[in-house]
Tab-separated table of C-alpha atoms in Angstrom:
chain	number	residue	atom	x	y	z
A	1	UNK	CA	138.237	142.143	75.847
A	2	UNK	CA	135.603	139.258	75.110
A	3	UNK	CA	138.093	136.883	75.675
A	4	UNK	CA	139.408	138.569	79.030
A	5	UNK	CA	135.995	138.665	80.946
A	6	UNK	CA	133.774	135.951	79.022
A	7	UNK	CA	134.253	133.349	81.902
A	8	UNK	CA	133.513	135.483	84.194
A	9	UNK	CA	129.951	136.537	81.981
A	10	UNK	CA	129.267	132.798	81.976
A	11	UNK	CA	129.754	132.189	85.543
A	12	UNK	CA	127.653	135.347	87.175
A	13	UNK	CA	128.958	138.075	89.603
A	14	UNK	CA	128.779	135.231	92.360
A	15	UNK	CA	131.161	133.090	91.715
A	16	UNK	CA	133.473	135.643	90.039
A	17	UNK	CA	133.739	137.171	93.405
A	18	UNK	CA	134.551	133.458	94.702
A	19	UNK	CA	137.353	133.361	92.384
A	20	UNK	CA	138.574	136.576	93.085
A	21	UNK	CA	138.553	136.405	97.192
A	22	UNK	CA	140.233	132.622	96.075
A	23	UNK	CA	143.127	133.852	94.469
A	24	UNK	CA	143.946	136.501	97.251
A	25	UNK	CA	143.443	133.930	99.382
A	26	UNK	CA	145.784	131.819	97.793
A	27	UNK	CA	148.590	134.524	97.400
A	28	UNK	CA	147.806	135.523	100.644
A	29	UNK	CA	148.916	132.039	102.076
A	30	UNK	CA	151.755	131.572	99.327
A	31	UNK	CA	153.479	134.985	100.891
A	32	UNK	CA	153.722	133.590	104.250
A	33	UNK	CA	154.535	129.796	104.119
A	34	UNK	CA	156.648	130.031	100.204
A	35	UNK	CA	153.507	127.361	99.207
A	36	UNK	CA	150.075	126.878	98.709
A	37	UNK	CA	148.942	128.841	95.657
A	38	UNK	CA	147.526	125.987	93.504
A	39	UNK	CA	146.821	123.703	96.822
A	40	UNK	CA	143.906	126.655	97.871
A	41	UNK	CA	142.476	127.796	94.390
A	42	UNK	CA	142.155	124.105	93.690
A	43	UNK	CA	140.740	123.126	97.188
A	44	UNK	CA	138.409	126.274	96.833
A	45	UNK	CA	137.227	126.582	93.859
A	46	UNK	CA	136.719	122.303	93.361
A	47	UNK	CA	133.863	122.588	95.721
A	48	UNK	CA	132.340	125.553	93.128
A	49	UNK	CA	133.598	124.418	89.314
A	50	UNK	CA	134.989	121.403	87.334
A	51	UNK	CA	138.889	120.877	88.909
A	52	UNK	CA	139.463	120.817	84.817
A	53	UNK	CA	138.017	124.657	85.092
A	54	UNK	CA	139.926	124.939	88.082
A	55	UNK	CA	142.969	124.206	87.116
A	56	UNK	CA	142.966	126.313	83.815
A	57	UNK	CA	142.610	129.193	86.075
A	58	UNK	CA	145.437	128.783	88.097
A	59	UNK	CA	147.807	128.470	84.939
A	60	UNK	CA	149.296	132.464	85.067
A	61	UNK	CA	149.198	133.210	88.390
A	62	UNK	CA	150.767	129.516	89.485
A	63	UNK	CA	153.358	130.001	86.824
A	64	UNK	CA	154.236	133.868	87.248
A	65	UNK	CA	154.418	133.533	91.255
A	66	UNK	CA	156.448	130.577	91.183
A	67	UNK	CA	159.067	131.586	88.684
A	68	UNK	CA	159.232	135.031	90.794
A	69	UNK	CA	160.008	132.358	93.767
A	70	UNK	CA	162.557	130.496	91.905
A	71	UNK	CA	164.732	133.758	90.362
A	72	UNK	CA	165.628	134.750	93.938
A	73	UNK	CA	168.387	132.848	96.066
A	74	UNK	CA	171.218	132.146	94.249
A	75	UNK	CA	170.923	128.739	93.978
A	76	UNK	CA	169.281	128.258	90.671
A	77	UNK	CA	171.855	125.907	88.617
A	78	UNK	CA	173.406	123.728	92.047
A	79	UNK	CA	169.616	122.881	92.069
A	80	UNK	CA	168.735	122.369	88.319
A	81	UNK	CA	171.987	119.700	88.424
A	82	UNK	CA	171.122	118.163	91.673
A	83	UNK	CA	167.076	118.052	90.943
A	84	UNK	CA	166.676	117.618	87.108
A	85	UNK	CA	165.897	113.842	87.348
A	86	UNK	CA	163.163	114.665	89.390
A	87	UNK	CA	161.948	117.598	87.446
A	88	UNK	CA	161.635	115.770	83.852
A	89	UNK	CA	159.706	112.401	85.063
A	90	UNK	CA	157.703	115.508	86.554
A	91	UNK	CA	156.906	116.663	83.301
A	92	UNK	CA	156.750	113.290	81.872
A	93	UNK	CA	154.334	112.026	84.345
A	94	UNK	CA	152.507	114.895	84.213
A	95	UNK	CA	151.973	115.338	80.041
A	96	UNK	CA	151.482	111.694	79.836
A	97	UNK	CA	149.047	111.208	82.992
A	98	UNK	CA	146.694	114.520	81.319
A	99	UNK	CA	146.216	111.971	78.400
A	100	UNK	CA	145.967	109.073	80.124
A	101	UNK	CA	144.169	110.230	83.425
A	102	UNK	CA	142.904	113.624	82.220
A	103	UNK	CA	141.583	116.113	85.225
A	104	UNK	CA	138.543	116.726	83.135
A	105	UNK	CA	138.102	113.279	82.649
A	106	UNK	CA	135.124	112.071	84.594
A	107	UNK	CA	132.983	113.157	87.753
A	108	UNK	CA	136.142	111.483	89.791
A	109	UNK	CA	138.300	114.139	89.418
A	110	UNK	CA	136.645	116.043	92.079
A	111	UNK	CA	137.488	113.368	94.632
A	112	UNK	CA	140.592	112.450	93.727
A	113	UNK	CA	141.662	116.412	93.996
A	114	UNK	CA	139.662	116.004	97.594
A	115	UNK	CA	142.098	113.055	98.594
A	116	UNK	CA	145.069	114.432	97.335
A	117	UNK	CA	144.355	117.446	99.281
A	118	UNK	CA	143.512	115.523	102.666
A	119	UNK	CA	146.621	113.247	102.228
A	120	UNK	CA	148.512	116.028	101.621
A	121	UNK	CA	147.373	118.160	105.236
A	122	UNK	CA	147.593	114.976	107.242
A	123	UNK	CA	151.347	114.690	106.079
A	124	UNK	CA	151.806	118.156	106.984
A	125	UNK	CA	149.918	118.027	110.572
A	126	UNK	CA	151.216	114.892	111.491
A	127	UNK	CA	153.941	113.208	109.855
A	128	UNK	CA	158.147	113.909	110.324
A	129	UNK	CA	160.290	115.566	108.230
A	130	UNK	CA	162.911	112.822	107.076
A	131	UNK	CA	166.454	112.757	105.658
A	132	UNK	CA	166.726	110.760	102.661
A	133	UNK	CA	170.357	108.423	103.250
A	134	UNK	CA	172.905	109.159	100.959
A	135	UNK	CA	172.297	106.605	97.719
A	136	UNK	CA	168.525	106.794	97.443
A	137	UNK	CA	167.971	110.042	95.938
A	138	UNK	CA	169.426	108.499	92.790
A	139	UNK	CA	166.418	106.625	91.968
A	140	UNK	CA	163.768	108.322	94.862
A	141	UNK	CA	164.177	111.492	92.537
A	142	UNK	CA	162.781	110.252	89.294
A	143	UNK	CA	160.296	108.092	90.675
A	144	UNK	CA	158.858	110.843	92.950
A	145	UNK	CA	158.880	112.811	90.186
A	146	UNK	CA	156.589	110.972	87.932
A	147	UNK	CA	154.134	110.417	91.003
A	148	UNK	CA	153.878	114.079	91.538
A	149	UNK	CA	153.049	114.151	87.454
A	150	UNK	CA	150.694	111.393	87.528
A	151	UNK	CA	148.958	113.504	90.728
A	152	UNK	CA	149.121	116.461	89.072
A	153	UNK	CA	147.548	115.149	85.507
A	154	UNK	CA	144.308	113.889	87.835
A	155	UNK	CA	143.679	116.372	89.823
A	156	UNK	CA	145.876	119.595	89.649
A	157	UNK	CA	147.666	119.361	92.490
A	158	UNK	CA	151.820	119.863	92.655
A	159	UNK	CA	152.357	118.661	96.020
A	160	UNK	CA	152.324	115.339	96.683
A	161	UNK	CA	154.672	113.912	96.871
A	162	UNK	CA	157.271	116.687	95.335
A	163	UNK	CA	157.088	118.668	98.723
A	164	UNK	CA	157.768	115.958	101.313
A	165	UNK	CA	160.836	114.621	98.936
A	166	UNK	CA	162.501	118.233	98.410
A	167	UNK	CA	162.042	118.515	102.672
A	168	UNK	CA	164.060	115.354	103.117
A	169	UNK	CA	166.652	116.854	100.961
A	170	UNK	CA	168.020	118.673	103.861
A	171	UNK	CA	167.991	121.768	101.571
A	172	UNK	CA	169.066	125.189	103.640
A	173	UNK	CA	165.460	127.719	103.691
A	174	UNK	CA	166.272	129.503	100.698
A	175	UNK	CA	167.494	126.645	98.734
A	176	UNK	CA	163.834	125.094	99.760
A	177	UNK	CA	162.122	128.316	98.330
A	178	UNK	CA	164.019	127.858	95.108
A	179	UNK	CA	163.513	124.325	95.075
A	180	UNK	CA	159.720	124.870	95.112
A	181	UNK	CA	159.674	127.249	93.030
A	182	UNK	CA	161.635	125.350	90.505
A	183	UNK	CA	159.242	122.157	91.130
A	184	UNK	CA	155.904	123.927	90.891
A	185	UNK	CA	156.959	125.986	87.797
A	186	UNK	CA	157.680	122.611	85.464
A	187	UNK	CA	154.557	121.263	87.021
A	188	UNK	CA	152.580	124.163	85.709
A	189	UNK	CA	153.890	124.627	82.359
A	190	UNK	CA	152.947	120.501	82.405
A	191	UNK	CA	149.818	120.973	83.657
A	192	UNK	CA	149.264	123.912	80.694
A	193	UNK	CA	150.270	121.378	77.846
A	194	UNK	CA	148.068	118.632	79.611
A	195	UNK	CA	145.116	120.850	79.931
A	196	UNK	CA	145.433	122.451	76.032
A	197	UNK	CA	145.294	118.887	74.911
A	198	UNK	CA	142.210	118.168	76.298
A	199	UNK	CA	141.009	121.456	75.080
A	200	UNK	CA	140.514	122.933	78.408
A	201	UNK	CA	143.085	125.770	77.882
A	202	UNK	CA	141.529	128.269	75.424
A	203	UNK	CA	142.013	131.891	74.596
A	204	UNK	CA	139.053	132.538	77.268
A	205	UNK	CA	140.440	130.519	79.721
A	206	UNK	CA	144.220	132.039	79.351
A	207	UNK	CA	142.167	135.889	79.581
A	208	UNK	CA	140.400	134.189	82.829
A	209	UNK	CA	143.817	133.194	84.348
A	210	UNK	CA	145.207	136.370	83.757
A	211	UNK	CA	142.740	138.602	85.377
A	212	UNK	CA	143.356	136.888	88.806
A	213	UNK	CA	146.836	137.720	88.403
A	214	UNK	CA	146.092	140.439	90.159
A	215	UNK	CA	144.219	139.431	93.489
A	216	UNK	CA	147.078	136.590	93.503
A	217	UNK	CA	149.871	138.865	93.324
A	218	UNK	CA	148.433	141.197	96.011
A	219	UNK	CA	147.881	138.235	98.482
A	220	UNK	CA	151.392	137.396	97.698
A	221	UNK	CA	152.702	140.746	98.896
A	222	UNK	CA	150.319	140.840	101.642
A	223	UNK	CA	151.352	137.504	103.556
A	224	UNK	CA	154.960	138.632	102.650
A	225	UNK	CA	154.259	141.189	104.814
A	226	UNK	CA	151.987	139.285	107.472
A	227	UNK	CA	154.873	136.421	107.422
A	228	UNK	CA	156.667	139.211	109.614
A	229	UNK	CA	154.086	139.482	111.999
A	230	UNK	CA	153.087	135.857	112.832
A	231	UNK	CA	153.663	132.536	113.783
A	232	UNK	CA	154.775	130.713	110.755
A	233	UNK	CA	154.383	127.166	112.784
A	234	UNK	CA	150.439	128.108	113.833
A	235	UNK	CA	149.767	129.810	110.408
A	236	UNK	CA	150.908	126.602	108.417
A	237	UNK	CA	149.420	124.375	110.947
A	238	UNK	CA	145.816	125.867	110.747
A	239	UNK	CA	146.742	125.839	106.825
A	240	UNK	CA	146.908	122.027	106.616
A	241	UNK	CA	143.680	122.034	108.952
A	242	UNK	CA	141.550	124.329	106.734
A	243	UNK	CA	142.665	122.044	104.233
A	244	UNK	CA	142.358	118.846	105.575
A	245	UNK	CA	138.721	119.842	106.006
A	246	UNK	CA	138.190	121.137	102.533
A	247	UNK	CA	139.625	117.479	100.916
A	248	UNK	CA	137.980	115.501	103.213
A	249	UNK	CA	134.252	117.522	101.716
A	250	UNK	CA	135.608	116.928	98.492
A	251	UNK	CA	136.582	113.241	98.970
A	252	UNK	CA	133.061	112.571	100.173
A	253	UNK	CA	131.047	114.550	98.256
A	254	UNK	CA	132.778	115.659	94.858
């Protein structure tokens, strides 16, 4: 049980609570737009902790969510065939950029998660979706791949620039969901080798990750159910807002 709750004893009551109202957050937002999990516990929690500390929470609940995402739609192997290029410079990128990079590297971290956050929203506020010509995904695939890796390794981030490839894939919704799902989930178990390297992924930090399984996977039901109720467009739009905001106070001020 030491191991389970000895983060939290180390951090105080205060920003347990942070973490905890983070993750529900997080599922919360997940549950309505299929996204966003790692995007707001990182955003969140980098303006509180190291993004290495960060990052080691979002392990189980990233992982857990995403393969949940993933085993529903039908269109698991059409997607491992068509996307696997992409998916191993992924975890290439990804294991090698944690030893090269490292998130826990340097004071930097924080505002290179803070840019990759703000590039990230102002793709989402302002730029198209685009269809990638027939050809191109070929070699687009891989190399977006080991981007996205190289991101993630820095500053724990799956996003950029995974997401806007897999949109200009022309993918039908549910193939999307799975798509993500599939993406994120190699770019966590990555991020979990890349982060036990560098010693940031103990038995404490695994009991930490575990415990906000919970909150996550309530916010996750909860948007599912909120996702009925709302306007996707204005919910993902003041999404990328909120988080345009948060990387920009990151960028700036680590």
């Amino acid at each position: 049980m030491t191991t389970f709750i000895g983060f939290y004893q180390d951090i105080g009551p205060a920003l347990t609570l942070l973490v905890l109202l983070t993750f529900l957050l997080a599922g919360a937002v997940k549950g309505v737009i299929g996204l966003g999990l790692p995007t707001i516990a990182m955003g969140l929690l980098g303006l509180a902790m190291a993004p290495a500390q960060a990052a080691a929470l979002l392990i189980v609940p990233s992982a857990l969510t995403n393969l949940w995402q993933l085993a529903n739609g039908g269109h698991l192997l059409a997607l491992l065939r068509r996307l696997w290029p992409m998916l191993a410079t992924i975890f290439l990128g990804t294991v090698l950029g944690s030893a090269w990079l490292g998130i826990s590297s340097g004071a930097w971290a924080a505002h290179a998660l803070g840019g990759a956050l703000l590039v990230y929203a102002l793709y989402g506020l302002y730029l198209p979706s685009v269809q990638l010509k027939p050809g191109r995904e070929v070699w687009l695939g891989p190399l977006c791949g080991l981007l996205t890796g190289l991101v993630t390794a820095a500053t724990g981030v799956f996003v950029i620039p995974a997401v806007p490839y897999l949109q200009s894939l022309g993918l039908s919704r549910e193939e999307m969901i799975q798509a993500l799902g599939l993406s994120f989930s190699v770019s966590t178990l990555a991020l979990a080798i890349g982060l036990a390297a560098q010693g940031a992924l103990g038995g404490q930090a695994l009991g930490a990750s575990l415990l906000v399984l919970a909150p996550a996977l309530l916010g996750l039901l909860l948007g599912q159910r909120l996702r009925q109720r709302i306007s996707a467009a204005l919910f993902k739009r003041c999404f990328f807002i909120g988080l345009a905001l948060l990387g920009a106070q990151l960028l700036l001020n680590g």
